[in-house]
The first five atom37 places (N, CA, C, CB, O) and aatype in JSON, in Angstrom:
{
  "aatype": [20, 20, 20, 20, 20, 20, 20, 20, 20, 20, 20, 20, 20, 20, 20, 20, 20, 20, 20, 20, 20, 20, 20, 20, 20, 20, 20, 20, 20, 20, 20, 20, 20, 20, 20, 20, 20, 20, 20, 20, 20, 20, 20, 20, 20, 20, 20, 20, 20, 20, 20, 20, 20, 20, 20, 20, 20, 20, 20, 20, 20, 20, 20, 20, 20, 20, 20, 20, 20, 20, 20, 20, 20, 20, 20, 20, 20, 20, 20, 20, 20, 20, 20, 20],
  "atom_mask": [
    [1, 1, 1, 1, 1],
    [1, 1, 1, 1, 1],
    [1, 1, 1, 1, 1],
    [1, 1, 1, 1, 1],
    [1, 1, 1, 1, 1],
    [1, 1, 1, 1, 1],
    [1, 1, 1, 1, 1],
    [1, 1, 1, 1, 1],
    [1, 1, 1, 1, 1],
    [1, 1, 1, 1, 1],
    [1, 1, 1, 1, 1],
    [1, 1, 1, 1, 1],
    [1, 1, 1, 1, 1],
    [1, 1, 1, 1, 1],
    [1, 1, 1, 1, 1],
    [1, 1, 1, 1, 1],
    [1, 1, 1, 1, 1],
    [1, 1, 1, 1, 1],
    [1, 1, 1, 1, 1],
    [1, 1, 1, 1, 1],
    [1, 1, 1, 1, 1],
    [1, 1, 1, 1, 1],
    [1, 1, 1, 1, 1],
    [1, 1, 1, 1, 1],
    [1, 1, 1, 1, 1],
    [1, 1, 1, 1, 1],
    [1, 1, 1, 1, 1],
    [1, 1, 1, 1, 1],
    [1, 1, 1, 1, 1],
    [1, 1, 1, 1, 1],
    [1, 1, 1, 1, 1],
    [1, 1, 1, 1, 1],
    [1, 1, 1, 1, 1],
    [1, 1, 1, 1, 1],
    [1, 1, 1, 1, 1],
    [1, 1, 1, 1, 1],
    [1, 1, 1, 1, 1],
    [1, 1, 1, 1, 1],
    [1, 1, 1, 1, 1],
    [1, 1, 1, 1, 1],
    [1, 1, 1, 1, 1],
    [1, 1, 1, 1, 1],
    [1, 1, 1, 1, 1],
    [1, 1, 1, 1, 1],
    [1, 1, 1, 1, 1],
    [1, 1, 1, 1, 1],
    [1, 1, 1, 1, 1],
    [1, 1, 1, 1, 1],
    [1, 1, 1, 1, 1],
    [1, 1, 1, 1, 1],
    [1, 1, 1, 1, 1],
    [1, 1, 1, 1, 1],
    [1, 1, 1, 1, 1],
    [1, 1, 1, 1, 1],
    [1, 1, 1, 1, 1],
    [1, 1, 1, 1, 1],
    [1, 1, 1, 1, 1],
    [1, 1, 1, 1, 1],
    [1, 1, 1, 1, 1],
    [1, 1, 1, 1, 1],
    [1, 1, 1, 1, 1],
    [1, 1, 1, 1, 1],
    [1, 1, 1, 1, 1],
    [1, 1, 1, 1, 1],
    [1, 1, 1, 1, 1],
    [1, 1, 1, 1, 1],
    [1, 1, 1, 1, 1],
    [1, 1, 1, 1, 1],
    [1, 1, 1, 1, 1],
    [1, 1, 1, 1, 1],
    [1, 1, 1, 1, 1],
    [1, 1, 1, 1, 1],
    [1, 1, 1, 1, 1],
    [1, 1, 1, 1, 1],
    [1, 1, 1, 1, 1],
    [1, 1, 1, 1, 1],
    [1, 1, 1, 1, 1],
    [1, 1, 1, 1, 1],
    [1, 1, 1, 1, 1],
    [1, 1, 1, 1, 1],
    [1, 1, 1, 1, 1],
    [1, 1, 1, 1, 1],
    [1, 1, 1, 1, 1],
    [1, 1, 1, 1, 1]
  ],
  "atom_positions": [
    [[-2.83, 176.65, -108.16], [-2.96, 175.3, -107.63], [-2.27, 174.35, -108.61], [-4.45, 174.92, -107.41], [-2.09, 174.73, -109.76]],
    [[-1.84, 172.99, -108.19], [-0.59, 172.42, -109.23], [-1.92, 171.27, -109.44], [1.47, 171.76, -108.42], [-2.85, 170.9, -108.73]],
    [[-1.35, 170.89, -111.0], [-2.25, 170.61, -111.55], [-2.84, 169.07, -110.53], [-1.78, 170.57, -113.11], [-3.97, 168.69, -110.86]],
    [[-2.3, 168.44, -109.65], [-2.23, 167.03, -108.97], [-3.86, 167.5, -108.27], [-0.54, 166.66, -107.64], [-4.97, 167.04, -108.57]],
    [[-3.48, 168.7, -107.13], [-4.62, 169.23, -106.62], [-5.48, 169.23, -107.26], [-4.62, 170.2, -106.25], [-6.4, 168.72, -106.62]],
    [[-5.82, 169.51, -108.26], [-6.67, 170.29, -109.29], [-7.24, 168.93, -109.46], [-5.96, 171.22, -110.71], [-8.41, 168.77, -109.11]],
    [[-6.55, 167.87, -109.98], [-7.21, 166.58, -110.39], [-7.98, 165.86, -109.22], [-6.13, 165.61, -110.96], [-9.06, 165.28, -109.24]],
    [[-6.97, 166.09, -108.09], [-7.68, 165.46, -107.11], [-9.29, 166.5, -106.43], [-6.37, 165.17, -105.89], [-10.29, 165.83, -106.15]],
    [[-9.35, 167.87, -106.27], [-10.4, 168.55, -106.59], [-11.47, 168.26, -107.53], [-9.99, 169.47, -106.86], [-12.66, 168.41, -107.24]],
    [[-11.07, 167.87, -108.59], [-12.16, 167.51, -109.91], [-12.92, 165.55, -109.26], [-10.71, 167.37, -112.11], [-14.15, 165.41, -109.22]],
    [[-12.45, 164.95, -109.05], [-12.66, 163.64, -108.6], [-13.36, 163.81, -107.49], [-11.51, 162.84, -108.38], [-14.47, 163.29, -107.45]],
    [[-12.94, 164.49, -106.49], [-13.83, 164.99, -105.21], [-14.87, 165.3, -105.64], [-13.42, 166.1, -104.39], [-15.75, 164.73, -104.99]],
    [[-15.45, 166.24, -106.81], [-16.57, 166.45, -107.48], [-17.21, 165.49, -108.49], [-16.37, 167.49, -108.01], [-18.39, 165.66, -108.79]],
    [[-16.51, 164.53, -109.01], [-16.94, 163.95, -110.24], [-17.98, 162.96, -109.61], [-15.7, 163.26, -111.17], [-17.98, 162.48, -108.48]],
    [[-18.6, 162.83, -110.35], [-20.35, 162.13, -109.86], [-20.15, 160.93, -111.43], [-22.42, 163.93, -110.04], [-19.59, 161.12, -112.51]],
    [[-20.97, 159.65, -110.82], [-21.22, 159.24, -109.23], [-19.68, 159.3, -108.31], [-21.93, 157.42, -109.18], [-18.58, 159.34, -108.86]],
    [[-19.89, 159.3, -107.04], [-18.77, 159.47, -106.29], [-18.03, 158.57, -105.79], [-18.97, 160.06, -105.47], [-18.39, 157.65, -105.07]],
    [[-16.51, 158.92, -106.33], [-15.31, 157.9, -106.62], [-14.98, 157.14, -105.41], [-13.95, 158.64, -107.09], [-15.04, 157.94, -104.48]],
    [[-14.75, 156.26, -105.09], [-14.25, 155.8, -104.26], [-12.85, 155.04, -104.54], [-15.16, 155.18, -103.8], [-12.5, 153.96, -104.07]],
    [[-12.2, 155.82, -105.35], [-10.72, 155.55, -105.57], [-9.97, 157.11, -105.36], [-10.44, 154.82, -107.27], [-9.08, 157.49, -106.11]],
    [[-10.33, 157.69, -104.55], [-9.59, 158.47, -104.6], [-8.51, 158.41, -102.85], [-10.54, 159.73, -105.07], [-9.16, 158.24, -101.81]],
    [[-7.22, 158.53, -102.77], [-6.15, 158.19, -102.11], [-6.55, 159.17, -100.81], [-4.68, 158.43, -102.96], [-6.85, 160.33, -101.1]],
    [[-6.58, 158.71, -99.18], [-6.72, 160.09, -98.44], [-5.49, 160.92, -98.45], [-7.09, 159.9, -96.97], [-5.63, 162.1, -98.14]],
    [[-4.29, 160.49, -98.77], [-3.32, 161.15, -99.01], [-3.03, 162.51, -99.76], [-2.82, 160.4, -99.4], [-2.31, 163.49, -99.66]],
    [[-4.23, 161.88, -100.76], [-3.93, 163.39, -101.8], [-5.24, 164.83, -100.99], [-4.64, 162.81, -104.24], [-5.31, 166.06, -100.9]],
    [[-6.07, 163.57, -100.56], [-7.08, 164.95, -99.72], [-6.5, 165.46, -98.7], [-8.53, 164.58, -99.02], [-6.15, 166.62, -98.88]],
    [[-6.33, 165.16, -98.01], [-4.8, 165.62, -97.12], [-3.91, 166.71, -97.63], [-3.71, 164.38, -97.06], [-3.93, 167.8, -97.07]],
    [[-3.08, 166.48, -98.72], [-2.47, 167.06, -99.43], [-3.21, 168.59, -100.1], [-2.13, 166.01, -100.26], [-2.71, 169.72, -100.17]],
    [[-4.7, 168.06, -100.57], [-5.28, 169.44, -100.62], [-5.24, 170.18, -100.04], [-6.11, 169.63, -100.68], [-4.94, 171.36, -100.24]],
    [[-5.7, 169.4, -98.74], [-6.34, 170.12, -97.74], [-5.04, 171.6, -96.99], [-6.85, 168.69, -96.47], [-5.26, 172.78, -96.73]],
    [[-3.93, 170.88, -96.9], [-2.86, 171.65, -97.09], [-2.62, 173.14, -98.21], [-2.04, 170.62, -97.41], [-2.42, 174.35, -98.21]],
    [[-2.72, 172.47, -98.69], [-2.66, 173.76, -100.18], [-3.76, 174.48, -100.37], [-2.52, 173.15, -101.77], [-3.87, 175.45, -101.11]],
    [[-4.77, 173.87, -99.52], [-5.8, 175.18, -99.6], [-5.97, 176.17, -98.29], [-7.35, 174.58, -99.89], [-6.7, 177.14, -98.09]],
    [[-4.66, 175.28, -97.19], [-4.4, 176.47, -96.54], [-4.99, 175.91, -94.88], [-5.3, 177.92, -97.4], [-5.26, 176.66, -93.94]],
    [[-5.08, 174.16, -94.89], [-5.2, 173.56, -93.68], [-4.44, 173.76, -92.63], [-5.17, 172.5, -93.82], [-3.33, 174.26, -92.81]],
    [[-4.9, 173.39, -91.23], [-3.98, 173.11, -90.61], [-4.38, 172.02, -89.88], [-3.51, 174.08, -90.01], [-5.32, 172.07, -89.08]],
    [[-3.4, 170.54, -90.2], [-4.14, 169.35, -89.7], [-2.85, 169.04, -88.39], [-4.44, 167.92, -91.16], [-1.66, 169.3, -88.22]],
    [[-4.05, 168.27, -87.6], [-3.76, 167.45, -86.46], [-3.63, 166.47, -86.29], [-4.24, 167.47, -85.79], [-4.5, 165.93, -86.97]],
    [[-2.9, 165.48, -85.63], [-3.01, 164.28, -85.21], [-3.63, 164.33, -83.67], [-1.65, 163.62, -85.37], [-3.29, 164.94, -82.66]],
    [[-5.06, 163.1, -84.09], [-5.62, 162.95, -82.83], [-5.42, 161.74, -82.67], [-6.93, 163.32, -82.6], [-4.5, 161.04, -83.08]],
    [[-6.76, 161.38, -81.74], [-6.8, 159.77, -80.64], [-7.24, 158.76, -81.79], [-8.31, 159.71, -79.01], [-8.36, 158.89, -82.29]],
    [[-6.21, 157.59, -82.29], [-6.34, 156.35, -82.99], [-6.06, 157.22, -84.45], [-7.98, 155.4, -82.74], [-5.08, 157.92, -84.7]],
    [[-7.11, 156.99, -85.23], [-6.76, 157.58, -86.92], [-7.29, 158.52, -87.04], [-7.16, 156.87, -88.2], [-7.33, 158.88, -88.21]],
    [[-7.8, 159.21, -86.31], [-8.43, 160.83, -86.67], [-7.24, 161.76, -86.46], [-9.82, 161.41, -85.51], [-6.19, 161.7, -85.83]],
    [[-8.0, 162.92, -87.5], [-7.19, 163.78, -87.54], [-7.97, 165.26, -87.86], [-6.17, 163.3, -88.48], [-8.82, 165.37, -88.74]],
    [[-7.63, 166.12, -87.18], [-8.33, 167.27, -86.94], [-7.98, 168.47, -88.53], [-7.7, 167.88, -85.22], [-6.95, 168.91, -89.03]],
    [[-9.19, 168.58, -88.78], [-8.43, 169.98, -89.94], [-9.29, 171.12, -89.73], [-8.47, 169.67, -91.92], [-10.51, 171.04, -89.63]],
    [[-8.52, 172.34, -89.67], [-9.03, 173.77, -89.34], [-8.61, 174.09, -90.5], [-8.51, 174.66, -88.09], [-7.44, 174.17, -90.87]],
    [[-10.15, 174.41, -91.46], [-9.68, 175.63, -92.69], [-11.25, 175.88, -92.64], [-8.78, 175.08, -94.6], [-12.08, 175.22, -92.01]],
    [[-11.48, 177.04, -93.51], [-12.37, 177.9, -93.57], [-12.95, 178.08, -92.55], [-13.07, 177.75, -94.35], [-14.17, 177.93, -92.45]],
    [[-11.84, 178.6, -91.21], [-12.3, 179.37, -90.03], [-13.69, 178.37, -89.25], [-12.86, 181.09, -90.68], [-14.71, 178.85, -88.77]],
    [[-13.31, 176.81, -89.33], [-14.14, 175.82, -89.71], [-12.68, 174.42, -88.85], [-14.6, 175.91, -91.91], [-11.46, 174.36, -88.96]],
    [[-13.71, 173.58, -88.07], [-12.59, 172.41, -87.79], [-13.77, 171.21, -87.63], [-11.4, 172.71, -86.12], [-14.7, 171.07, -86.84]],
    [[-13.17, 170.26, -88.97], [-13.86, 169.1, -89.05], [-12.65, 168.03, -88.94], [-14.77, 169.04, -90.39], [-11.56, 168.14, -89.49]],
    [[-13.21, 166.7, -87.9], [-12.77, 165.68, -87.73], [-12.85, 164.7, -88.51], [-13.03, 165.43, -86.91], [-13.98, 164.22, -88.6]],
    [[-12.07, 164.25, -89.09], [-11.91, 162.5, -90.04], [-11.58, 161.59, -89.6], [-11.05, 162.21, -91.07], [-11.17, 161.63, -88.44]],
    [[-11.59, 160.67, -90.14], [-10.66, 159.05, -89.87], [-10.19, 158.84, -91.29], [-11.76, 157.39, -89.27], [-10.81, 158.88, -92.35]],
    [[-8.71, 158.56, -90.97], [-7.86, 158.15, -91.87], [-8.16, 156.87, -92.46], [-6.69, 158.17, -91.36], [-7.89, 155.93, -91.71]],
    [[-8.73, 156.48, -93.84], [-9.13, 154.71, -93.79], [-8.04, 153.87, -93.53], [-9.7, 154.06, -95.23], [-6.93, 154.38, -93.37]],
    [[-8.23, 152.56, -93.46], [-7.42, 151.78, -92.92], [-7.97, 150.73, -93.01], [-7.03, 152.04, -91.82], [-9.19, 150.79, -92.88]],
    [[-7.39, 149.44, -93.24], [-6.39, 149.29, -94.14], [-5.87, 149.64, -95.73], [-6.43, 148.35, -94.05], [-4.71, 149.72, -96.13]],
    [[-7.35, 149.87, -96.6], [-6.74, 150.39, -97.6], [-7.09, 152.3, -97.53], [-7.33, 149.47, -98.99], [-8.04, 152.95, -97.09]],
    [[-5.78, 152.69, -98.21], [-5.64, 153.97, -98.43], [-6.87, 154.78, -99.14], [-4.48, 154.05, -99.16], [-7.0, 156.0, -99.02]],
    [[-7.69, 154.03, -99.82], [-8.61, 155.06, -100.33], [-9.96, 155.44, -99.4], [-9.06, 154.54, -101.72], [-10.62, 154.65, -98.71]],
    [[-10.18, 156.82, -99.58], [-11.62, 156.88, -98.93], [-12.94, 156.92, -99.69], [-11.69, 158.02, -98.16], [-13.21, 157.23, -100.85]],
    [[-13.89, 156.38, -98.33], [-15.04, 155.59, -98.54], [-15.51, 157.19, -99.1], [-15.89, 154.6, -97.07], [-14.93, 158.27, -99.0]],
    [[-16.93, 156.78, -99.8], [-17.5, 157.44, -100.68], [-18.85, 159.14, -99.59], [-18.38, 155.85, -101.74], [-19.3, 160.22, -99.96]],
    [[-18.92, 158.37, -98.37], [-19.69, 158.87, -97.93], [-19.07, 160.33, -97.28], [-20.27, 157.9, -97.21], [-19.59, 161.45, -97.25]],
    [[-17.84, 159.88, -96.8], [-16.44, 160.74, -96.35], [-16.36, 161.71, -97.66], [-14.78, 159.62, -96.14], [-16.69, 162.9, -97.63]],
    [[-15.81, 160.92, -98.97], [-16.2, 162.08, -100.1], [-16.95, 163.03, -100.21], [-16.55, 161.75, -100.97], [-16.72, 164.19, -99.85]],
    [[-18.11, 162.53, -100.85], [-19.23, 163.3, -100.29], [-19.12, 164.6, -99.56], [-19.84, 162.52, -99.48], [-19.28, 165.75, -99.98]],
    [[-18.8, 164.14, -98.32], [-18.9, 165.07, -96.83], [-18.19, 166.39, -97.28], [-17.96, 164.28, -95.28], [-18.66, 167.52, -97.14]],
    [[-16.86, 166.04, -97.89], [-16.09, 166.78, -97.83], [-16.11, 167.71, -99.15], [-15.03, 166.11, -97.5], [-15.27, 168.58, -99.37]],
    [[-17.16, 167.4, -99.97], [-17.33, 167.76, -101.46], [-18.64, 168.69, -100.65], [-17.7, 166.24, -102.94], [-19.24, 169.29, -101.54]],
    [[-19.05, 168.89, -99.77], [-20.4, 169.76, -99.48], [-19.68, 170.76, -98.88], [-21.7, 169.12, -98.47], [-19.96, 171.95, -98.96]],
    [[-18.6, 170.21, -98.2], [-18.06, 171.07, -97.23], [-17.01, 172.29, -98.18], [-17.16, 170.0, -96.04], [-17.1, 173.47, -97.84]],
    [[-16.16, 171.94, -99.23], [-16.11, 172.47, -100.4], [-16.55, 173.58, -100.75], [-16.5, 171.86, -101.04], [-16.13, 174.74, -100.75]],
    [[-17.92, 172.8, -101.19], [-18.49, 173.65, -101.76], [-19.57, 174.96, -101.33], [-18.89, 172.93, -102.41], [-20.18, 175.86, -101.9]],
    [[-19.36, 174.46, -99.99], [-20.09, 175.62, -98.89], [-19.23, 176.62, -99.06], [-20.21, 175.26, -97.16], [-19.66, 177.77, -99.22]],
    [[-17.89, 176.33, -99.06], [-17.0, 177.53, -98.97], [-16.28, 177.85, -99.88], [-16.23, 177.52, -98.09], [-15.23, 178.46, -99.68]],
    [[-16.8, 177.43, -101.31], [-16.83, 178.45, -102.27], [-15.55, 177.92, -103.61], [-16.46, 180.05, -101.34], [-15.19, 178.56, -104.6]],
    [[-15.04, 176.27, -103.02], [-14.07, 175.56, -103.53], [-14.88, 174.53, -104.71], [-13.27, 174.81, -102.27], [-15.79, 173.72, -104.52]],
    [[-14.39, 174.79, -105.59], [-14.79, 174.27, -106.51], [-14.15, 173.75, -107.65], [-15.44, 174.86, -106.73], [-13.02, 174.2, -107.48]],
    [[-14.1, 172.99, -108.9], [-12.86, 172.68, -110.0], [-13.15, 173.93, -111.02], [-12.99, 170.9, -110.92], [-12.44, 174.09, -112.02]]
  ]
}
């Protein structure tokens, strides 16, 4: 994994939970760990990984995501075994 992932992985975990982190780069994980994302209806976007398909919303207007979305996706993680 290149070290960008890796940082952005570690922040996904780092407590209390960041709310500066870019959806771009989770996105970008989400890729490299082997996603396959969709474009749906308005700002969602579909991702199928770990034999698993969870729906998001892209934030908007600013690029970073909200903390609760973090979270979500730091359980979801770590259910399946992704970790820093």
């Amino acid at each position: 994994m290149k070290r960008k992932h890796q940082k952005t992985l570690e922040l996904i975990f780092s407590r209390p939970v960041s709310g500066n982190i870019k959806w771009r780069d989770i996105e970008v994980l989400f890729i490299e760990l082997g996603a396959e994302i969709t474009e749906r209806e308005g700002s969602r976007i579909g991702v199928r990984l770990f034999g698993d398909r969870r729906v998001f919303h892209r934030p908007h207007p600013s690029p970073n995501t909200d903390k609760g979305a973090v979270a979500a996706i730091r359980e979801w993680l770590r259910a399946n075994e992704v970790t820093p």
